[in-house]
Coordinates of C-alpha atoms and ligand atoms in Angstrom, one line a residue:
X74 CA 115.8 5.1 -158.9
X75 CA 118.2 8.0 -158.4
X76 CA 116.8 11.5 -159.3
X77 CA 118.1 14.9 -158.5
X78 CA 119.5 18.2 -159.8
X79 CA 121.2 18.0 -163.2
X80 CA 121.7 21.8 -163.7
X81 CA 121.3 24.8 -161.5
X82 CA 121.2 28.4 -162.8
X83 CA 120.7 31.6 -160.8
X84 CA 119.6 35.1 -161.9
X85 CA 119.2 38.4 -160.1
X86 CA 118.3 41.9 -161.2
X87 CA 120.8 44.1 -162.9
X88 CA 120.4 46.9 -160.2
X89 CA 121.5 46.8 -156.6
X90 CA 121.8 49.0 -153.5
X91 CA 124.8 49.1 -151.3
X92 CA 123.6 48.7 -147.7
X93 CA 126.2 51.1 -146.5
X94 CA 124.2 53.8 -148.3
X95 CA 121.0 52.5 -146.8
X96 CA 122.5 52.4 -143.3
X97 CA 123.6 56.1 -143.7
X98 CA 120.2 57.1 -144.9
X99 CA 118.4 55.4 -142.1
X100 CA 120.9 56.5 -139.4
X101 CA 121.8 52.9 -138.6
X102 CA 125.2 51.6 -137.7
X103 CA 126.5 49.8 -140.8
X104 CA 127.8 47.0 -138.6
X105 CA 124.2 46.1 -137.8
X106 CA 123.7 45.2 -141.4
X107 CA 127.1 43.7 -142.3
X108 CA 127.8 41.9 -139.0
X109 CA 124.5 41.8 -137.1
X110 CA 122.3 40.4 -139.9
X111 CA 125.1 39.6 -142.4
X112 CA 124.0 41.5 -145.5
X113 CA 126.0 43.8 -147.8
X114 CA 124.1 44.6 -151.0
X115 CA 120.5 44.1 -152.0
X116 CA 119.1 43.4 -155.4
X117 CA 116.6 46.0 -156.8
X118 CA 114.2 44.8 -159.5
X119 CA 113.4 47.6 -162.0
X120 CA 109.7 48.1 -163.0
X121 CA 110.0 45.9 -166.1
X122 CA 111.5 42.9 -164.2
X123 CA 109.2 40.5 -162.3
X124 CA 109.1 36.8 -161.3
X125 CA 108.5 35.7 -164.8
X126 CA 111.4 37.6 -166.4
X127 CA 113.8 36.5 -163.6
X128 CA 112.8 32.9 -163.8
X129 CA 113.0 32.8 -167.6
X130 CA 116.5 34.5 -167.5
X131 CA 117.6 31.9 -164.9
X132 CA 116.4 29.0 -167.0
X133 CA 117.7 30.2 -170.4
X134 CA 121.3 29.0 -170.0
X135 CA 120.0 25.6 -169.1
X136 CA 117.7 25.5 -172.2
X137 CA 120.5 26.9 -174.4
X138 CA 122.8 24.1 -173.2
X139 CA 120.5 21.0 -173.0
X140 CA 117.5 22.0 -175.2
X141 CA 113.8 21.5 -174.4
X142 CA 113.5 17.9 -175.4
X143 CA 112.0 15.7 -172.7
X144 CA 110.9 18.5 -170.4
X145 CA 107.4 17.5 -169.6
X146 CA 106.9 19.3 -166.3
X147 CA 107.4 22.9 -165.1
X148 CA 106.9 23.7 -161.4
X149 CA 107.0 27.4 -160.6
X150 CA 107.5 28.2 -156.9
X151 CA 106.8 31.8 -155.7
X152 CA 105.2 33.9 -153.1
X153 CA 105.2 37.0 -155.4
X154 CA 102.4 35.7 -157.6
X155 CA 101.3 38.0 -160.5
X156 CA 97.9 36.2 -161.3
X157 CA 95.4 34.4 -159.2
X158 CA 94.6 32.0 -162.0
X159 CA 97.3 31.6 -164.6
X160 CA 100.6 30.0 -163.5
X161 CA 103.6 32.3 -163.9
X162 CA 105.3 29.2 -165.4
X163 CA 103.1 29.4 -168.4
X164 CA 104.6 32.8 -169.4
X165 CA 108.1 31.2 -169.0
X166 CA 106.9 28.2 -171.1
X167 CA 106.0 30.6 -173.9
X168 CA 109.2 32.7 -173.6
X169 CA 111.5 29.6 -173.7
X170 CA 109.6 27.7 -176.3
X171 CA 109.0 24.6 -174.1
X172 CA 107.2 21.6 -175.6
X173 CA 103.4 21.6 -175.7
X174 CA 103.5 18.1 -174.0
X175 CA 104.5 19.8 -170.7
X176 CA 102.5 20.3 -167.6
X177 CA 102.9 23.6 -165.8
X178 CA 101.7 24.7 -162.4
X179 CA 102.5 27.3 -159.7
X180 CA 103.1 26.3 -156.1
X181 CA 102.9 28.4 -152.9
X182 CA 103.9 28.0 -149.3
X183 CA 106.1 31.1 -148.6
X184 CA 109.8 30.3 -149.0
X185 CA 109.3 26.6 -148.7
X186 CA 107.5 26.1 -152.1
X187 CA 110.7 25.6 -154.0
X188 CA 111.5 22.6 -152.0
X189 CA 108.2 20.8 -152.5
X190 CA 108.6 21.7 -156.2
X191 CA 112.0 20.0 -156.3
X192 CA 110.8 16.9 -154.4
X193 CA 107.6 16.5 -156.5
X194 CA 109.6 16.9 -159.7
X195 CA 112.1 14.3 -158.5
X196 CA 109.2 11.9 -157.7
X197 CA 107.6 12.5 -161.1
X198 CA 110.9 11.9 -162.9
X199 CA 111.5 8.7 -160.9
X200 CA 108.1 7.5 -162.2
X201 CA 109.1 8.3 -165.8
X202 CA 112.9 8.3 -165.9
X203 CA 113.3 9.5 -169.5
X204 CA 111.4 12.7 -168.7
X205 CA 112.9 15.9 -167.3
X206 CA 111.4 18.6 -165.1
X207 CA 112.2 22.2 -164.7
X208 CA 111.8 23.7 -161.2
X209 CA 111.7 27.5 -161.1
X210 CA 111.9 29.5 -157.9
X211 CA 111.5 33.2 -158.3
X212 CA 110.7 36.0 -155.8
X213 CA 110.9 39.6 -154.9
X214 CA 111.3 40.3 -151.2
X215 CA 109.6 43.5 -150.2
X216 CA 109.0 45.1 -146.8
X217 CA 108.0 48.6 -145.8
X218 CA 110.5 51.4 -146.2
X219 CA 112.3 52.0 -142.8
X220 CA 111.0 48.7 -141.3
X221 CA 113.3 46.1 -139.7
X222 CA 112.9 43.9 -142.7
X223 CA 114.0 46.6 -145.2
X224 CA 117.8 45.7 -145.3
X225 CA 116.9 42.1 -145.9
X226 CA 115.0 42.8 -149.2
X227 CA 116.3 41.4 -152.4
X228 CA 115.3 39.4 -155.5
X229 CA 116.3 36.5 -157.5
X230 CA 115.4 33.3 -159.3
X231 CA 116.9 29.8 -159.5
X232 CA 116.1 27.3 -162.3
X233 CA 116.9 23.6 -161.7
X234 CA 116.7 20.8 -164.2
X235 CA 115.6 17.6 -162.5
X236 CA 116.6 14.3 -164.2
X237 CA 117.1 10.6 -163.5
X238 CA 120.8 10.9 -164.2
X239 CA 121.7 14.1 -162.3
X240 CA 125.0 15.7 -163.0
X241 CA 125.1 17.7 -159.8
X242 CA 123.2 16.2 -156.9
X243 CA 121.2 13.0 -156.1
X244 CA 118.4 13.5 -153.6
X245 CA 118.2 11.2 -150.6
X246 CA 114.6 9.9 -150.1
X247 CA 114.5 10.6 -146.3
X248 CA 113.2 13.9 -144.9
X249 CA 112.1 15.4 -141.6
X250 CA 109.3 17.9 -141.6
X251 CA 107.6 20.3 -139.2
X252 CA 104.4 22.2 -139.9
X253 CA 102.4 24.5 -137.6
X254 CA 99.7 27.2 -138.3
X255 CA 101.4 30.4 -137.2
X256 CA 101.3 34.1 -138.3
X257 CA 105.0 35.0 -138.4
X258 CA 105.0 36.4 -141.9
X259 CA 102.2 36.7 -144.5
X260 CA 101.1 38.9 -147.3
X261 CA 97.3 39.3 -147.9
X262 CA 96.2 39.7 -151.5
X263 CA 95.5 43.4 -151.0
X264 CA 99.1 44.3 -149.9
X265 CA 102.3 44.7 -151.9
X266 CA 104.4 44.4 -148.8
X267 CA 104.7 41.5 -146.4
X268 CA 103.5 41.7 -142.8
X269 CA 106.1 40.2 -140.5
X270 CA 106.9 39.7 -136.9
X271 CA 110.6 39.3 -137.5
X272 CA 111.7 38.2 -134.0
X273 CA 108.9 35.7 -133.7
X274 CA 109.6 34.3 -137.2
X275 CA 113.2 33.9 -136.2
X276 CA 112.2 31.8 -133.2
X277 CA 109.7 29.7 -135.3
X278 CA 112.3 29.1 -138.0
X279 CA 114.8 27.8 -135.4
X280 CA 112.3 25.6 -133.7
X281 CA 111.2 24.3 -137.1
X282 CA 114.8 23.5 -138.0
X283 CA 115.4 21.7 -134.7
X284 CA 112.2 19.6 -135.1
X285 CA 112.8 18.7 -138.7
X286 CA 116.4 17.8 -138.0
X287 CA 115.4 15.6 -135.0
X288 CA 113.1 13.6 -137.2
X289 CA 115.5 13.3 -140.0
X290 CA 118.3 12.2 -137.6
X291 CA 116.1 9.6 -136.0
X292 CA 115.0 8.2 -139.4
X293 CA 118.5 8.0 -140.9
X294 CA 120.8 7.6 -137.9
X295 CA 123.0 10.4 -139.4
X296 CA 124.7 13.1 -137.4
X297 CA 125.8 16.6 -138.5
X298 CA 129.3 15.3 -139.0
X299 CA 127.9 13.1 -141.9
X300 CA 127.4 16.3 -143.9
X301 CA 130.3 18.0 -145.8
X302 CA 128.2 21.1 -145.9
X303 CA 124.7 22.4 -145.0
X304 CA 122.5 24.8 -146.9
X305 CA 119.7 26.7 -145.2
X306 CA 116.8 29.0 -146.2
X307 CA 118.5 32.4 -146.1
X308 CA 116.3 35.4 -145.2
X309 CA 119.5 37.0 -144.2
X310 CA 122.8 35.2 -143.9
X311 CA 123.1 35.3 -140.1
X312 CA 119.8 33.3 -139.9
X313 CA 121.5 30.4 -141.6
X314 CA 124.4 30.6 -139.2
X315 CA 122.0 30.8 -136.2
X316 CA 120.1 27.7 -137.5
X317 CA 123.3 25.6 -137.8
X318 CA 124.5 26.7 -134.4
X319 CA 121.1 25.6 -133.0
X320 CA 121.4 22.1 -134.7
X321 CA 124.9 21.7 -133.3
X322 CA 123.6 22.6 -129.9
X323 CA 120.7 20.2 -130.2
X324 CA 123.3 17.5 -131.2
X325 CA 125.2 18.1 -127.9
X326 CA 128.2 20.0 -129.6
X327 CA 129.5 22.3 -126.9
X328 CA 132.8 23.6 -128.4
X329 CA 133.9 25.4 -131.5
X330 CA 130.4 25.8 -132.9
X331 CA 131.3 29.1 -134.5
X332 CA 134.2 27.5 -136.4
X333 CA 132.2 24.4 -137.3
X334 CA 129.3 26.6 -138.6
X335 CA 131.8 28.7 -140.7
X336 CA 133.2 25.5 -142.2
X337 CA 129.9 23.7 -142.9
X338 CA 127.7 26.7 -143.9
X339 CA 130.0 29.7 -144.8
X340 CA 130.6 28.8 -148.5
X341 CA 126.8 28.8 -149.3
X342 CA 126.2 32.4 -148.1
X343 CA 128.2 34.6 -150.5
X344 CA 125.6 35.1 -153.2
X345 CA 122.8 35.9 -150.7
X346 CA 124.9 38.4 -149.0
X347 CA 125.1 40.3 -152.3
X348 CA 121.4 39.9 -153.4
X349 CA 119.3 39.9 -150.2
X350 CA 116.4 37.5 -149.7
X351 CA 115.0 35.8 -152.7
X352 CA 112.4 33.9 -150.7
X353 CA 111.6 30.5 -152.4
X354 CA 114.9 30.8 -154.4
X355 CA 117.2 31.6 -151.4
X356 CA 118.0 28.0 -150.3
X357 CA 118.9 27.1 -153.9
X358 CA 120.8 30.4 -154.4
X359 CA 122.8 29.1 -151.4
X360 CA 123.3 25.7 -153.1
X361 CA 124.4 27.4 -156.4
X362 CA 126.9 29.5 -154.4
X363 CA 128.2 26.5 -152.5
X364 CA 128.8 24.4 -155.7
X365 CA 130.3 27.4 -157.5
X366 CA 132.7 28.5 -154.7
X367 CA 133.6 25.5 -152.5
X368 CA 137.4 25.4 -152.4
X369 CA 137.6 21.6 -151.9
X370 CA 135.8 19.2 -154.3
X371 CA 132.5 18.0 -153.0
X372 CA 132.5 14.9 -155.2
X373 CA 130.5 12.1 -153.4
X374 CA 130.0 14.3 -150.4
X375 CA 126.6 14.5 -148.6
X376 CA 124.9 18.0 -148.3
X377 CA 122.2 18.7 -145.7
X378 CA 119.4 21.2 -146.5
X379 CA 116.9 23.0 -144.3
X380 CA 114.0 24.7 -146.1
X381 CA 111.6 27.0 -144.2
X382 CA 108.5 28.8 -145.3
X383 CA 106.7 31.0 -142.8
X384 CA 103.3 30.1 -141.8
X385 CA 105.0 27.6 -141.4
X386 CA 106.5 24.5 -143.0
X387 CA 110.0 23.3 -142.5
X388 CA 111.9 20.3 -144.0
X389 CA 115.3 18.9 -143.5
X390 CA 116.5 16.7 -146.3
X391 CA 119.8 15.8 -148.0
X392 CA 121.6 14.8 -151.2
X393 CA 124.9 13.5 -152.5
X394 CA 127.1 15.5 -154.9
X395 CA 127.8 13.8 -158.2
X396 CA 131.5 13.2 -159.1
X397 CA 132.5 15.7 -161.8
X398 CA 129.8 18.2 -160.9
X399 CA 132.2 21.1 -161.5
X400 CA 131.9 20.5 -165.3
X401 CA 128.2 21.3 -165.2
X402 CA 128.1 24.6 -163.4
X403 CA 127.4 28.2 -164.6
X404 CA 129.9 29.7 -162.2
X405 CA 131.4 32.4 -164.5
X406 CA 127.9 33.5 -165.6
X407 CA 126.8 33.8 -161.9
X408 CA 129.8 35.7 -160.9
X409 CA 129.8 38.1 -163.9
X410 CA 126.1 38.7 -163.2
X411 CA 126.8 39.7 -159.6
X412 CA 129.8 41.8 -160.4
X413 CA 128.3 43.7 -163.3
X414 CA 125.2 45.2 -161.6
X415 CA 124.5 48.9 -161.7
X416 CA 124.4 50.5 -158.2
X417 CA 121.5 52.8 -157.5
X418 CA 121.3 55.6 -154.9
X419 CA 118.9 55.4 -151.9
X420 CA 116.7 58.1 -153.7
X421 CA 116.6 56.0 -156.9
X422 CA 115.8 52.8 -154.8
X423 CA 112.9 54.7 -153.1
X424 CA 111.6 56.0 -156.4
X425 CA 111.5 52.5 -157.9
X426 CA 109.9 51.2 -154.7
X427 CA 107.2 53.9 -154.7
X428 CA 106.6 53.8 -158.5
X429 CA 102.9 53.3 -159.0
X430 CA 101.8 51.9 -162.3
X431 CA 98.2 51.9 -163.3
X432 CA 96.5 48.9 -161.7
X433 CA 93.3 49.0 -163.8
X434 CA 95.1 46.6 -166.3
X435 CA 94.6 48.9 -169.3
X436 CA 97.3 49.7 -171.8
X437 CA 100.6 50.7 -170.3
X438 CA 104.2 50.5 -171.5
X439 CA 107.1 50.1 -169.1
X440 CA 110.3 52.2 -169.6
X441 CA 113.1 50.0 -170.7
X442 CA 115.6 49.3 -167.9
X443 CA 118.5 46.9 -167.9
X444 CA 117.2 43.3 -167.4
X445 CA 118.2 39.8 -168.3
X446 CA 117.1 38.1 -171.5
X447 CA 113.5 39.0 -171.0
X448 CA 111.4 42.0 -169.8
X449 CA 107.9 42.9 -169.0
X450 CA 107.0 45.3 -171.9
X451 CA 103.7 46.4 -170.5
X452 CA 100.0 45.6 -170.1
X453 CA 97.4 45.4 -172.8
X454 CA 93.7 44.8 -172.0
X455 CA 94.6 43.1 -168.7
X456 CA 97.3 40.9 -170.3
X457 CA 100.9 41.0 -169.3
X458 CA 103.1 41.5 -172.4
X459 CA 106.6 40.0 -172.2
X460 CA 109.3 40.3 -174.7
X461 CA 112.8 38.9 -175.3
X462 CA 115.6 41.5 -175.0
X463 CA 117.8 41.7 -178.1
Ligands
COA652 N1 126.9 45.9 -134.7 C1 126.9 44.6 -134.8 N2 125.7 43.9 -134.6 C2 124.6 44.6 -134.3 C3 124.6 46.0 -134.2 C4 125.8 46.7 -134.4 N3 125.9 48.0 -134.3 N4 123.3 46.4 -133.9 C5 122.6 45.3 -133.9 N5 123.3 44.2 -134.1 C6 122.9 42.8 -134.1 C7 121.9 42.4 -133.0 O1 122.6 42.1 -131.8 C8 121.2 41.2 -133.7 O2 122.0 40.1 -133.6 P1 121.5 38.7 -132.9 O3 120.3 38.4 -133.8 O4 122.6 37.8 -133.1 O5 121.1 39.0 -131.5 C9 121.1 41.6 -135.2 O6 122.1 42.6 -135.3 C10 119.8 42.2 -135.6 O7 119.5 43.2 -134.7 P2 118.0 43.4 -134.2 O8 117.9 44.6 -133.4 O9 117.6 42.1 -133.6 O10 117.3 43.7 -135.6 P3 115.9 44.2 -136.0 O11 114.9 44.0 -134.9 O12 116.1 45.5 -136.6 O13 115.5 43.1 -137.2 C11 114.9 41.0 -138.1 C12 116.0 41.8 -137.4 C13 115.4 39.7 -138.5 C14 113.8 40.8 -137.1 C15 114.5 41.8 -139.4 O14 115.5 41.8 -140.3 C16 113.2 41.2 -140.0 O15 112.1 41.5 -139.6 N6 113.4 40.5 -141.2 C17 112.3 40.0 -142.0 C18 111.8 38.6 -141.4 C19 112.8 37.5 -141.4 O16 113.8 37.6 -142.1 N7 112.5 36.5 -140.6 C20 113.4 35.4 -140.5 C21 112.7 34.0 -140.6 S1 112.2 33.7 -142.3

């Protein structure tokens, strides 16, 4: 049974900060951000935008196009959870008018959770081929002001429709996985910002990629030249380039690694460079970018994926692009979204970052900022109140 991604839609906030301005404010050489870590702009979520509104806005074009019929599973992947009990997916279920015969849960394992959501959805659709599943990956990356992680912040959501006749990509069954209990990045319940040992997490990521790839390669007999392109989890775009370089090195490739990496990975990085890290969504933001922007047709071509979630779980897997996939993309929408954002100043970014809203859960209305199709209107008696934006 073939299952995979039938539609992919990406959303990010309507505000952004040019990292040139952040570099000037922090007294950092701009080349460190643009060349050293490979980021240009970061997405800034206004106070009335959260993982629910971003995920619902990402999914809406899919629902508008294909309808809700047959969607009997929603898996919501995030590490920016808004409730310890109720799945963020249930708010999206309500906002999008999904069927009542639809199971909804939230999944967590740092940036990896979107991948297990995708693979579980594919397995459940394989068991019931007339059904469809909606995978939602939505996150806000937040580090301390002035910390090394600050320029890699960002936000975004990706919605993927998983079906038995996927118009975009059929998932291969094989995978390689690597898990180890480490403290490279974590966010305790009492903290709004992540704790991270950035250099250590970079090393763990690379080791996890190498181990996952080694297993996958042994299992399938495939080599890196069997992939037309590779997509990686992208905390910052140079991390993806470093990871591919490591896999090429592990595969005994001595020459032209920079050029090979640019050819196999470069086309997946453009959106992340303009939004920053979107944690669970970032690998799939990379896939959306690749499908939208690849200059040659990827029909029938195999794509490799490495997903990484700190803590840590890594998985290397693959899929084959469906012929005619270009007829089923939201390329114009994605590009308009990225080009039409409002730039904020460093002062405005810091004001939004530091804005403290009452945390006692009692009545509160959020000022209306620019958002996508939905916004968080406020809190009433400990309940989050969402609304459609007309
Ligand atoms: N021009 C060009 N490049 C420059 C530069 C300049 N003026 N100044 C520094 N650089 C390069 C460095 O050489 C380095 O490149 P390298 O990694 O290829 O060696 C890169 O820019 C980053 O510089 P570094 O000093 O290592 O950055 P940092 O200590 O400030 O922070 C991270 C880097 C990744 C640790 C930080 O962004 C972070 O903590 N991120 C959050 C966690 C994360 O993303 N983890 C990854 C796994 S999920």
